[in-house]
XYZ file of C-alpha atoms in Angstrom:
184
model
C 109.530 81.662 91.727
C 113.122 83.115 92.274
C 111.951 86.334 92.454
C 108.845 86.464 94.441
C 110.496 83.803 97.086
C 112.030 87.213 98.876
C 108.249 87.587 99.212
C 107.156 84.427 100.756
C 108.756 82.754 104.308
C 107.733 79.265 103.040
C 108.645 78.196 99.731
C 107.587 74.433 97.684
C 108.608 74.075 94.513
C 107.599 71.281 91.569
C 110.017 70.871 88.977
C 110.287 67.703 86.884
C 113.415 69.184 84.922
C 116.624 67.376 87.370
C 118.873 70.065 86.034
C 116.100 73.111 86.860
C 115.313 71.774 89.970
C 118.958 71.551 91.855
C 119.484 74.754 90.117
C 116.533 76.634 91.592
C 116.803 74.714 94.764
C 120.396 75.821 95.519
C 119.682 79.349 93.855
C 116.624 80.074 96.694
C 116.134 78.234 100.323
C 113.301 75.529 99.673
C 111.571 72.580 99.914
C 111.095 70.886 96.702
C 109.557 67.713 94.422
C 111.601 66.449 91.682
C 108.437 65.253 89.842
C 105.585 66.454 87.814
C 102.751 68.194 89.677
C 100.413 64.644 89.108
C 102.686 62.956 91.040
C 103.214 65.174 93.764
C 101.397 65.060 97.402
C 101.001 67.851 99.159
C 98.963 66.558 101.890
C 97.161 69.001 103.689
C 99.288 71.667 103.145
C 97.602 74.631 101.952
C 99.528 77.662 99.985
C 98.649 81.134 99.714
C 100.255 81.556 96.279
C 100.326 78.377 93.178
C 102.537 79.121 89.852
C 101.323 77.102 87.202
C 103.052 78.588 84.212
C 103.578 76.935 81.297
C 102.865 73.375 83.532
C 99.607 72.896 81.571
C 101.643 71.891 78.235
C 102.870 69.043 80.164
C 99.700 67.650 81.979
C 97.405 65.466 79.465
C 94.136 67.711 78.769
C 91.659 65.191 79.579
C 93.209 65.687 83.299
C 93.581 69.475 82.883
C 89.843 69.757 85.224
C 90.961 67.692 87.831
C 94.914 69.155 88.017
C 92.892 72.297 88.454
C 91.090 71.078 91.225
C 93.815 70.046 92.723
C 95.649 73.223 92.585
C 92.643 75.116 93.892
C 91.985 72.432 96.483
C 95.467 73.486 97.915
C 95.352 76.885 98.429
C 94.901 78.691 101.605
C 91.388 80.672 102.196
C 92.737 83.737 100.715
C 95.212 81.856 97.778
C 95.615 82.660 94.793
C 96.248 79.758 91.513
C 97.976 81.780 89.043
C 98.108 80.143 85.121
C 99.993 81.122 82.360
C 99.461 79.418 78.914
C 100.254 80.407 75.290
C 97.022 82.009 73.451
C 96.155 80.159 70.223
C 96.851 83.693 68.939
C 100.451 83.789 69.499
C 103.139 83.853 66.861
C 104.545 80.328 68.675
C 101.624 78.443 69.114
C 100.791 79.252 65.425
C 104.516 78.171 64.233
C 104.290 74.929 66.101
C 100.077 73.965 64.813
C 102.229 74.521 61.088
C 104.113 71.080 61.749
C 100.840 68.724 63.111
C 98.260 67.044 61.375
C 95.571 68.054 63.442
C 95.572 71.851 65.504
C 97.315 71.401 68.949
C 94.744 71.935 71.794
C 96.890 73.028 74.391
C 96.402 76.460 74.349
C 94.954 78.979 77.214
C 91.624 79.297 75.186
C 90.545 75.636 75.935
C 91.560 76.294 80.021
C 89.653 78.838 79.617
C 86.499 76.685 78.803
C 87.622 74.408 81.362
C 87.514 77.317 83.701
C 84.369 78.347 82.445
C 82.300 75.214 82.489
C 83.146 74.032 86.229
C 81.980 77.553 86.774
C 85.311 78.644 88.192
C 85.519 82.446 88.799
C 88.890 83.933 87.312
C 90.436 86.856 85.669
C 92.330 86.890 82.956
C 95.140 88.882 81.271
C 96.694 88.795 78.036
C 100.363 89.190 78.024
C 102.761 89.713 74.980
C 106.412 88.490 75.314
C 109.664 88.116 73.828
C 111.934 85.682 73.930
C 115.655 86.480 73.224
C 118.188 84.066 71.924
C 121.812 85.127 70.945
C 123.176 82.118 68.795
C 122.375 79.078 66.483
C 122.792 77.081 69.702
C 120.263 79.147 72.102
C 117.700 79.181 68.487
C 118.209 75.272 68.568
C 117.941 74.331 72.239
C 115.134 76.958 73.287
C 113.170 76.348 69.867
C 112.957 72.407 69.809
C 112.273 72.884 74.086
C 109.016 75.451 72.877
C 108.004 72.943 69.887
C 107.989 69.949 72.029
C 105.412 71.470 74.339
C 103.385 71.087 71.758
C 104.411 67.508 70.527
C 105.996 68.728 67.617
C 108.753 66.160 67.436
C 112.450 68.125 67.391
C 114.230 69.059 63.896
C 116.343 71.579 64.384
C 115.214 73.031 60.929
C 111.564 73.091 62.506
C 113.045 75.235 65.483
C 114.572 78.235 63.511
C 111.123 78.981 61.727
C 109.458 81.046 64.775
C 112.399 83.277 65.493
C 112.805 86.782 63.795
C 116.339 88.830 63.392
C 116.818 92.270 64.844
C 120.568 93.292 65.045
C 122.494 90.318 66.143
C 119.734 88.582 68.169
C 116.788 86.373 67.566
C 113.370 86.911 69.418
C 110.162 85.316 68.813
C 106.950 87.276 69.835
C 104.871 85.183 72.317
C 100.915 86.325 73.353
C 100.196 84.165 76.257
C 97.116 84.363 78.999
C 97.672 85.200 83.039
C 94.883 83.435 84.383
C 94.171 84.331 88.492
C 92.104 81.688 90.158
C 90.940 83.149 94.089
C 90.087 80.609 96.982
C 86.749 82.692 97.821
């Protein structure tokens, strides 16, 4: 959002995270909700551009079809819903299913059948990340924050298991999917 808000003259932002929020809102000129995106109104506003990445970990699935909805409902003629979600195939959604009873299903795989059975046209992209961390602390803090999206309760013992050593940093490979959502 920071960086493409150079891009846009009219910037909303949806942040449930106080500490995020003020930080992002003082950081960029915007309007804002402190609040998660199913409590938020937008009226009939209409956007040329949605981010939903990595909001779909925090909306229950069985509502995942009509968030969507929403979203798309929203956008301008000629808007564009973009959705990034972790791939069941990535390194950290695999790490986190190792801690649960039963295989997490928040994953861009079932959006993706979602997607496909409302007959919603998209394109998709697979994207491979890193994520960097530099201490015990970062490890601890960013680990239990990427284990709770899946409602993997925190342990900090359960948060160092993902992250791999090169030098004197920690990274933890990520495959995730860009999902693009047009108006038309």
């Amino acid at each position: 959002t920071v960086i493409l808000s150079k891009k846009f003259s009219n910037i909303v932002i949806v942040e449930p995270n106080k500490k995020f929020f003020r930080y992002v809102h003082n950081l960029i000129k915007c309007r804002g909700f402190n609040k998660k995106w199913g409590k938020v109104n937008v009226g009939n506003e209409r956007f040329d551009l949605i981010l939903a990445i990595h909001v779909f970990y925090y909306i229950p699935k069985k509502n995942w079809h009509k968030q969507i909805n929403r979203m798309i409902n929203a956008l301008s003629d000629n808007g564009k819903l973009i959705i990034v979600l972790q791939s069941k195939i990535s390194h950290l959604y695999i790490s986190a299913n190792q801690f649960l009873k039963k295989e997490s299903d928040i994953n861009s795989e079932e959006l993706i059948k979602i997607l496909r059975k409302q007959k919603i046209k998209f394109t998709l992209h697979i994207l491979t990340t890193k994520l960097w961390a530099n201490n015990k602390k970062e490890i601890e803090s960013l680990g239990n924050f990427l284990l709770e999206a899946h409602n993997v309760p925190k342990k900090n013992i359960r948060a160092f298991s993902f992250w791999r050593k090169k030098e004197n940093k920690f990274y933890a490979t990520n495959k995730e999917h860009l999902i693009i959502v047009s108006k038309l």
